[in-house]
PDB file of C-alpha atoms in Angstrom:
ATOM      1  CA  UNK A   1     -58.223  37.718 -57.530  1.00 66.00           C
ATOM      2  CA  UNK A   2     -58.721  37.872 -53.771  1.00 75.00           C
ATOM      3  CA  UNK A   3     -62.089  37.292 -52.120  1.00 87.00           C
ATOM      4  CA  UNK A   4     -63.678  38.472 -48.886  1.00 92.00           C
ATOM      5  CA  UNK A   5     -65.579  36.290 -46.462  1.00 92.00           C
ATOM      6  CA  UNK A   6     -68.626  37.346 -44.444  1.00 92.00           C
ATOM      7  CA  UNK A   7     -66.331  39.089 -41.926  1.00 95.00           C
ATOM      8  CA  UNK A   8     -64.544  41.175 -44.556  1.00 93.00           C
ATOM      9  CA  UNK A   9     -61.392  39.070 -44.275  1.00 94.00           C
ATOM     10  CA  UNK A  10     -59.339  38.417 -47.403  1.00 94.00           C
ATOM     11  CA  UNK A  11     -59.228  34.853 -48.722  1.00 94.00           C
ATOM     12  CA  UNK A  12     -57.237  33.163 -51.447  1.00 92.00           C
ATOM     13  CA  UNK A  13     -58.764  32.106 -54.748  1.00 90.00           C
ATOM     14  CA  UNK A  14     -61.685  29.716 -54.311  1.00 91.00           C
ATOM     15  CA  UNK A  15     -61.190  26.215 -55.692  1.00 93.00           C
ATOM     16  CA  UNK A  16     -64.695  24.743 -55.765  1.00 92.00           C
ATOM     17  CA  UNK A  17     -63.723  21.779 -57.967  1.00 95.00           C
ATOM     18  CA  UNK A  18     -60.503  20.833 -56.192  1.00 95.00           C
ATOM     19  CA  UNK A  19     -59.933  17.124 -55.559  1.00 97.00           C
ATOM     20  CA  UNK A  20     -56.873  15.505 -53.984  1.00 97.00           C
ATOM     21  CA  UNK A  21     -54.403  14.211 -56.549  1.00 98.00           C
ATOM     22  CA  UNK A  22     -52.914  10.753 -56.901  1.00 98.00           C
ATOM     23  CA  UNK A  23     -49.553   9.951 -55.360  1.00 98.00           C
ATOM     24  CA  UNK A  24     -46.627   9.648 -57.802  1.00 97.00           C
ATOM     25  CA  UNK A  25     -45.885   6.029 -58.602  1.00 96.00           C
ATOM     26  CA  UNK A  26     -42.876   3.867 -59.377  1.00 96.00           C
ATOM     27  CA  UNK A  27     -43.242   3.985 -63.145  1.00 98.00           C
ATOM     28  CA  UNK A  28     -40.969   4.561 -66.146  1.00 98.00           C
ATOM     29  CA  UNK A  29     -41.025   8.075 -67.614  1.00 98.00           C
ATOM     30  CA  UNK A  30     -39.671   8.157 -71.181  1.00 98.00           C
ATOM     31  CA  UNK A  31     -38.019  11.007 -73.060  1.00 97.00           C
ATOM     32  CA  UNK A  32     -36.023  11.473 -76.256  1.00 95.00           C
ATOM     33  CA  UNK A  33     -32.570  11.376 -74.678  1.00 96.00           C
ATOM     34  CA  UNK A  34     -33.129   9.653 -71.359  1.00 97.00           C
ATOM     35  CA  UNK A  35     -35.752   7.878 -69.344  1.00 98.00           C
ATOM     36  CA  UNK A  36     -36.414   7.643 -65.636  1.00 98.00           C
ATOM     37  CA  UNK A  37     -37.098   4.364 -63.909  1.00 98.00           C
ATOM     38  CA  UNK A  38     -37.488   3.479 -60.234  1.00 98.00           C
ATOM     39  CA  UNK A  39     -33.998   3.204 -58.803  1.00 98.00           C
ATOM     40  CA  UNK A  40     -32.785  -0.303 -58.063  1.00 98.00           C
ATOM     41  CA  UNK A  41     -29.587  -1.971 -56.949  1.00 98.00           C
ATOM     42  CA  UNK A  42     -29.149  -3.048 -60.593  1.00 98.00           C
ATOM     43  CA  UNK A  43     -28.173   0.593 -61.262  1.00 98.00           C
ATOM     44  CA  UNK A  44     -25.429   0.539 -58.650  1.00 98.00           C
ATOM     45  CA  UNK A  45     -22.509  -0.478 -60.873  1.00 98.00           C
ATOM     46  CA  UNK A  46     -23.359   2.110 -63.547  1.00 98.00           C
ATOM     47  CA  UNK A  47     -23.681   4.874 -60.984  1.00 98.00           C
ATOM     48  CA  UNK A  48     -20.549   3.864 -59.111  1.00 98.00           C
ATOM     49  CA  UNK A  49     -18.510   3.896 -62.324  1.00 97.00           C
ATOM     50  CA  UNK A  50     -20.025   7.213 -63.396  1.00 97.00           C
ATOM     51  CA  UNK A  51     -19.337   8.862 -60.030  1.00 97.00           C
ATOM     52  CA  UNK A  52     -15.749   7.606 -60.113  1.00 97.00           C
ATOM     53  CA  UNK A  53     -15.133   8.797 -63.677  1.00 96.00           C
ATOM     54  CA  UNK A  54     -13.328  11.719 -62.005  1.00 96.00           C
ATOM     55  CA  UNK A  55     -10.812  11.440 -59.183  1.00 94.00           C
ATOM     56  CA  UNK A  56     -12.303  13.894 -56.693  1.00 94.00           C
ATOM     57  CA  UNK A  57     -15.570  14.512 -54.822  1.00 94.00           C
ATOM     58  CA  UNK A  58     -16.362  18.032 -56.023  1.00 94.00           C
ATOM     59  CA  UNK A  59     -19.852  16.863 -57.073  1.00 94.00           C
ATOM     60  CA  UNK A  60     -20.619  15.769 -53.514  1.00 96.00           C
ATOM     61  CA  UNK A  61     -19.760  18.997 -51.692  1.00 95.00           C
ATOM     62  CA  UNK A  62     -23.417  20.001 -51.266  1.00 95.00           C
ATOM     63  CA  UNK A  63     -24.794  16.465 -51.076  1.00 93.00           C
ATOM     64  CA  UNK A  64     -25.736  15.002 -47.710  1.00 89.00           C
ATOM     65  CA  UNK A  65     -23.217  12.133 -47.832  1.00 92.00           C
ATOM     66  CA  UNK A  66     -19.784  11.467 -49.290  1.00 94.00           C
ATOM     67  CA  UNK A  67     -19.302   9.529 -52.502  1.00 96.00           C
ATOM     68  CA  UNK A  68     -19.439   5.748 -51.952  1.00 97.00           C
ATOM     69  CA  UNK A  69     -15.901   4.405 -51.772  1.00 97.00           C
ATOM     70  CA  UNK A  70     -16.566   0.764 -52.710  1.00 97.00           C
ATOM     71  CA  UNK A  71     -19.137  -0.983 -54.880  1.00 98.00           C
ATOM     72  CA  UNK A  72     -20.435  -2.810 -51.795  1.00 97.00           C
ATOM     73  CA  UNK A  73     -21.014   0.517 -50.068  1.00 97.00           C
ATOM     74  CA  UNK A  74     -22.721   1.784 -53.226  1.00 98.00           C
ATOM     75  CA  UNK A  75     -24.972  -1.288 -53.405  1.00 98.00           C
ATOM     76  CA  UNK A  76     -26.098  -0.694 -49.827  1.00 98.00           C
ATOM     77  CA  UNK A  77     -26.755   2.971 -50.494  1.00 98.00           C
ATOM     78  CA  UNK A  78     -28.763   2.385 -53.688  1.00 98.00           C
ATOM     79  CA  UNK A  79     -30.762  -0.375 -51.989  1.00 98.00           C
ATOM     80  CA  UNK A  80     -31.709   2.083 -49.226  1.00 97.00           C
ATOM     81  CA  UNK A  81     -32.912   4.592 -51.831  1.00 98.00           C
ATOM     82  CA  UNK A  82     -34.936   1.910 -53.611  1.00 98.00           C
ATOM     83  CA  UNK A  83     -36.725   1.047 -50.356  1.00 98.00           C
ATOM     84  CA  UNK A  84     -37.816   4.656 -49.750  1.00 97.00           C
ATOM     85  CA  UNK A  85     -41.389   5.741 -50.531  1.00 96.00           C
ATOM     86  CA  UNK A  86     -40.924   9.460 -49.844  1.00 96.00           C
ATOM     87  CA  UNK A  87     -38.517  10.494 -51.274  1.00 97.00           C
ATOM     88  CA  UNK A  88     -39.390   8.388 -54.341  1.00 98.00           C
ATOM     89  CA  UNK A  89     -36.163   7.845 -56.286  1.00 98.00           C
ATOM     90  CA  UNK A  90     -35.664   7.494 -60.029  1.00 98.00           C
ATOM     91  CA  UNK A  91     -32.498   6.533 -61.880  1.00 98.00           C
ATOM     92  CA  UNK A  92     -31.708   8.533 -65.017  1.00 98.00           C
ATOM     93  CA  UNK A  93     -30.887   6.220 -67.926  1.00 98.00           C
ATOM     94  CA  UNK A  94     -29.042   7.642 -70.933  1.00 97.00           C
ATOM     95  CA  UNK A  95     -30.825   6.150 -73.963  1.00 96.00           C
ATOM     96  CA  UNK A  96     -27.722   6.258 -76.168  1.00 94.00           C
ATOM     97  CA  UNK A  97     -25.682   4.124 -73.743  1.00 95.00           C
ATOM     98  CA  UNK A  98     -28.378   2.297 -71.781  1.00 96.00           C
ATOM     99  CA  UNK A  99     -26.523   3.167 -68.575  1.00 97.00           C
ATOM    100  CA  UNK A 100     -27.634   4.941 -65.397  1.00 98.00           C
ATOM    101  CA  UNK A 101     -25.881   8.311 -65.154  1.00 97.00           C
ATOM    102  CA  UNK A 102     -27.600   9.950 -62.193  1.00 97.00           C
ATOM    103  CA  UNK A 103     -30.652   9.963 -59.975  1.00 98.00           C
ATOM    104  CA  UNK A 104     -33.237  12.322 -58.534  1.00 98.00           C
ATOM    105  CA  UNK A 105     -36.412  12.072 -56.483  1.00 98.00           C
ATOM    106  CA  UNK A 106     -39.883  13.344 -55.808  1.00 98.00           C
ATOM    107  CA  UNK A 107     -40.322  14.204 -52.157  1.00 98.00           C
ATOM    108  CA  UNK A 108     -42.603  16.003 -49.709  1.00 97.00           C
ATOM    109  CA  UNK A 109     -45.462  14.537 -51.704  1.00 98.00           C
ATOM    110  CA  UNK A 110     -48.724  16.154 -50.592  1.00 98.00           C
ATOM    111  CA  UNK A 111     -51.549  14.946 -52.834  1.00 98.00           C
ATOM    112  CA  UNK A 112     -54.231  16.553 -50.655  1.00 98.00           C
ATOM    113  CA  UNK A 113     -52.839  19.986 -51.491  1.00 98.00           C
ATOM    114  CA  UNK A 114     -51.347  19.148 -54.887  1.00 98.00           C
ATOM    115  CA  UNK A 115     -47.800  19.971 -53.848  1.00 98.00           C
ATOM    116  CA  UNK A 116     -44.564  18.067 -54.497  1.00 98.00           C
ATOM    117  CA  UNK A 117     -40.841  18.790 -54.599  1.00 98.00           C
ATOM    118  CA  UNK A 118     -38.019  17.667 -56.874  1.00 98.00           C
ATOM    119  CA  UNK A 119     -34.933  16.880 -54.830  1.00 96.00           C
ATOM    120  CA  UNK A 120     -31.906  14.646 -54.250  1.00 96.00           C
ATOM    121  CA  UNK A 121     -30.566  15.655 -57.650  1.00 96.00           C
ATOM    122  CA  UNK A 122     -27.331  13.750 -58.183  1.00 96.00           C
ATOM    123  CA  UNK A 123     -25.793  14.146 -61.630  1.00 95.00           C
ATOM    124  CA  UNK A 124     -22.620  12.220 -62.390  1.00 95.00           C
ATOM    125  CA  UNK A 125     -19.889  13.766 -64.563  1.00 95.00           C
ATOM    126  CA  UNK A 126     -21.306  11.677 -67.454  1.00 94.00           C
ATOM    127  CA  UNK A 127     -24.597  13.575 -67.231  1.00 92.00           C
ATOM    128  CA  UNK A 128     -23.593  17.187 -66.746  1.00 84.00           C
ATOM    129  CA  UNK A 129     -24.254  19.611 -69.590  1.00 80.00           C
ATOM    130  CA  UNK A 130     -26.082  16.948 -71.605  1.00 87.00           C
ATOM    131  CA  UNK A 131     -29.625  16.758 -72.932  1.00 92.00           C
ATOM    132  CA  UNK A 132     -30.318  14.260 -70.154  1.00 95.00           C
ATOM    133  CA  UNK A 133     -29.815  16.792 -67.368  1.00 95.00           C
ATOM    134  CA  UNK A 134     -32.564  19.068 -68.678  1.00 96.00           C
ATOM    135  CA  UNK A 135     -34.865  16.330 -69.895  1.00 97.00           C
ATOM    136  CA  UNK A 136     -34.771  14.427 -66.600  1.00 97.00           C
ATOM    137  CA  UNK A 137     -36.180  17.471 -64.778  1.00 98.00           C
ATOM    138  CA  UNK A 138     -38.681  18.034 -67.589  1.00 98.00           C
ATOM    139  CA  UNK A 139     -39.964  14.454 -67.275  1.00 98.00           C
ATOM    140  CA  UNK A 140     -40.678  14.882 -63.555  1.00 98.00           C
ATOM    141  CA  UNK A 141     -42.280  18.297 -64.106  1.00 98.00           C
ATOM    142  CA  UNK A 142     -44.469  16.873 -66.863  1.00 98.00           C
ATOM    143  CA  UNK A 143     -45.450  13.892 -64.712  1.00 98.00           C
ATOM    144  CA  UNK A 144     -46.398  15.958 -61.659  1.00 98.00           C
ATOM    145  CA  UNK A 145     -47.852  19.145 -63.194  1.00 98.00           C
ATOM    146  CA  UNK A 146     -49.335  17.720 -66.395  1.00 98.00           C
ATOM    147  CA  UNK A 147     -50.177  14.055 -65.826  1.00 98.00           C
ATOM    148  CA  UNK A 148     -51.051  14.187 -62.117  1.00 98.00           C
ATOM    149  CA  UNK A 149     -52.250  17.817 -62.247  1.00 98.00           C
ATOM    150  CA  UNK A 150     -50.436  19.013 -59.124  1.00 98.00           C
ATOM    151  CA  UNK A 151     -50.636  22.733 -58.334  1.00 98.00           C
ATOM    152  CA  UNK A 152     -47.025  23.230 -57.293  1.00 98.00           C
ATOM    153  CA  UNK A 153     -43.616  21.666 -57.798  1.00 98.00           C
ATOM    154  CA  UNK A 154     -40.855  22.917 -55.514  1.00 98.00           C
ATOM    155  CA  UNK A 155     -37.057  22.888 -55.633  1.00 98.00           C
ATOM    156  CA  UNK A 156     -34.696  23.773 -52.812  1.00 96.00           C
ATOM    157  CA  UNK A 157     -30.927  23.919 -52.642  1.00 96.00           C
ATOM    158  CA  UNK A 158     -28.019  25.072 -50.524  1.00 96.00           C
ATOM    159  CA  UNK A 159     -27.842  28.851 -50.742  1.00 97.00           C
ATOM    160  CA  UNK A 160     -24.162  28.574 -51.741  1.00 97.00           C
ATOM    161  CA  UNK A 161     -24.642  25.893 -54.415  1.00 96.00           C
ATOM    162  CA  UNK A 162     -24.192  28.082 -57.472  1.00 96.00           C
ATOM    163  CA  UNK A 163     -24.735  25.312 -60.041  1.00 94.00           C
ATOM    164  CA  UNK A 164     -28.071  24.291 -58.471  1.00 96.00           C
ATOM    165  CA  UNK A 165     -29.209  27.910 -58.254  1.00 97.00           C
ATOM    166  CA  UNK A 166     -28.347  28.496 -61.913  1.00 96.00           C
ATOM    167  CA  UNK A 167     -30.150  25.295 -62.908  1.00 95.00           C
ATOM    168  CA  UNK A 168     -33.334  26.187 -61.017  1.00 97.00           C
ATOM    169  CA  UNK A 169     -33.473  29.650 -62.550  1.00 96.00           C
ATOM    170  CA  UNK A 170     -32.614  28.381 -66.046  1.00 95.00           C
ATOM    171  CA  UNK A 171     -35.439  25.820 -65.863  1.00 96.00           C
ATOM    172  CA  UNK A 172     -38.052  28.433 -65.012  1.00 96.00           C
ATOM    173  CA  UNK A 173     -38.385  27.986 -61.260  1.00 97.00           C
ATOM    174  CA  UNK A 174     -39.293  31.152 -59.350  1.00 97.00           C
ATOM    175  CA  UNK A 175     -37.237  32.126 -56.308  1.00 98.00           C
ATOM    176  CA  UNK A 176     -39.421  32.299 -53.182  1.00 98.00           C
ATOM    177  CA  UNK A 177     -36.952  33.087 -50.415  1.00 98.00           C
ATOM    178  CA  UNK A 178     -34.146  31.782 -48.232  1.00 98.00           C
ATOM    179  CA  UNK A 179     -34.622  29.957 -44.951  1.00 97.00           C
ATOM    180  CA  UNK A 180     -31.666  30.689 -42.723  1.00 97.00           C
ATOM    181  CA  UNK A 181     -29.752  28.088 -40.719  1.00 97.00           C
ATOM    182  CA  UNK A 182     -32.214  25.308 -41.416  1.00 95.00           C
ATOM    183  CA  UNK A 183     -29.679  22.493 -41.605  1.00 93.00           C
ATOM    184  CA  UNK A 184     -26.291  21.300 -40.443  1.00 94.00           C
ATOM    185  CA  UNK A 185     -24.633  19.422 -43.315  1.00 93.00           C
ATOM    186  CA  UNK A 186     -21.293  17.677 -42.917  1.00 92.00           C
ATOM    187  CA  UNK A 187     -20.507  19.947 -39.971  1.00 93.00           C
ATOM    188  CA  UNK A 188     -21.378  23.197 -41.762  1.00 95.00           C
ATOM    189  CA  UNK A 189     -24.347  25.521 -41.374  1.00 97.00           C
ATOM    190  CA  UNK A 190     -26.684  25.578 -44.373  1.00 96.00           C
ATOM    191  CA  UNK A 191     -29.154  28.204 -45.524  1.00 97.00           C
ATOM    192  CA  UNK A 192     -31.710  26.894 -48.033  1.00 97.00           C
ATOM    193  CA  UNK A 193     -33.066  28.687 -51.092  1.00 97.00           C
ATOM    194  CA  UNK A 194     -36.622  27.778 -52.157  1.00 98.00           C
ATOM    195  CA  UNK A 195     -37.996  27.821 -55.703  1.00 98.00           C
ATOM    196  CA  UNK A 196     -41.204  26.640 -57.347  1.00 98.00           C
ATOM    197  CA  UNK A 197     -43.211  26.288 -60.528  1.00 98.00           C
ATOM    198  CA  UNK A 198     -47.001  26.514 -60.125  1.00 98.00           C
ATOM    199  CA  UNK A 199     -49.701  25.245 -62.421  1.00 97.00           C
ATOM    200  CA  UNK A 200     -50.511  28.627 -63.981  1.00 96.00           C
ATOM    201  CA  UNK A 201     -46.856  28.930 -65.123  1.00 97.00           C
ATOM    202  CA  UNK A 202     -46.484  25.419 -66.420  1.00 97.00           C
ATOM    203  CA  UNK A 203     -47.833  25.746 -69.981  1.00 97.00           C
ATOM    204  CA  UNK A 204     -45.300  28.397 -70.954  1.00 97.00           C
ATOM    205  CA  UNK A 205     -42.409  26.574 -69.296  1.00 97.00           C
ATOM    206  CA  UNK A 206     -43.461  23.257 -70.834  1.00 97.00           C
ATOM    207  CA  UNK A 207     -43.538  24.745 -74.319  1.00 97.00           C
ATOM    208  CA  UNK A 208     -40.132  26.360 -73.804  1.00 96.00           C
ATOM    209  CA  UNK A 209     -38.548  23.116 -72.652  1.00 97.00           C
ATOM    210  CA  UNK A 210     -40.138  21.125 -75.460  1.00 97.00           C
ATOM    211  CA  UNK A 211     -38.807  23.615 -78.023  1.00 96.00           C
ATOM    212  CA  UNK A 212     -35.308  23.523 -76.516  1.00 95.00           C
ATOM    213  CA  UNK A 213     -35.276  19.704 -76.470  1.00 95.00           C
ATOM    214  CA  UNK A 214     -36.672  19.437 -80.011  1.00 94.00           C
ATOM    215  CA  UNK A 215     -34.402  18.084 -82.788  1.00 92.00           C
ATOM    216  CA  UNK A 216     -35.266  21.249 -84.739  1.00 92.00           C
ATOM    217  CA  UNK A 217     -33.196  23.197 -82.185  1.00 92.00           C
ATOM    218  CA  UNK A 218     -30.033  21.247 -83.056  1.00 89.00           C
ATOM    219  CA  UNK A 219     -27.411  22.281 -85.573  1.00 89.00           C
ATOM    220  CA  UNK A 220     -25.244  19.915 -87.626  1.00 85.00           C
ATOM    221  CA  UNK A 221     -22.961  19.428 -84.609  1.00 85.00           C
ATOM    222  CA  UNK A 222     -25.935  18.510 -82.427  1.00 85.00           C
ATOM    223  CA  UNK A 223     -25.579  21.720 -80.434  1.00 86.00           C
ATOM    224  CA  UNK A 224     -28.565  23.858 -79.478  1.00 87.00           C
ATOM    225  CA  UNK A 225     -29.229  26.755 -81.828  1.00 91.00           C
ATOM    226  CA  UNK A 226     -31.031  28.682 -79.099  1.00 93.00           C
ATOM    227  CA  UNK A 227     -30.609  28.841 -75.347  1.00 93.00           C
ATOM    228  CA  UNK A 228     -33.500  27.707 -73.166  1.00 94.00           C
ATOM    229  CA  UNK A 229     -33.878  31.274 -71.867  1.00 93.00           C
ATOM    230  CA  UNK A 230     -34.784  32.418 -75.369  1.00 94.00           C
ATOM    231  CA  UNK A 231     -37.893  30.214 -75.299  1.00 94.00           C
ATOM    232  CA  UNK A 232     -38.926  30.933 -71.729  1.00 94.00           C
ATOM    233  CA  UNK A 233     -41.967  33.141 -71.120  1.00 89.00           C
ATOM    234  CA  UNK A 234     -41.541  36.331 -69.127  1.00 73.00           C
ATOM    235  CA  UNK A 235     -43.402  35.316 -65.974  1.00 51.00           C
TER     236      UNK A 235
END
């Protein structure tokens, strides 16, 4: 509901009880199939091996750098991520193997306004189309929107990155628009698509993701009986 001030001008919803939120911290976030922990150079060997489990760099086309060529180069790169405060990086650990299979980050952290963004999503071939890929995003959404009570969690991606676009829409993020020619990446112009989940949408999305990740949604082959879209609310 909109409101009018004394001059008859329209204002957004009043938030009389709003208080700035806490900053996300370097903590472990545990799930059923994976857990997130602050990235560290100890994850470098796992990630290097996972990234090189295929012979080409197709997974790095829309990423800001090329795949590390040597383990020394990978160590340096992971150490630089570990030293960053914003973005705040987490390694994704597959519980069944105990190995790091990808990473992602919270960035543009704005506790005064309760806004944060999930970014730097880097899934290795060992993580794609697994429970871990969905649950890793769920763990960050739960941490920011549920535990820390942020008002908004954003997601942006290259406007031509079809896999990222499909993932954002599958996970319940709402498309907000495209910013044109915002970046130059690896010598190419990049338009950026923006998505978000806000606090009023979170309960329905949370329930949908919990149902999809539940063991009750698995058949005897450990395949999902229902697609995530079947659980999602119509927002």
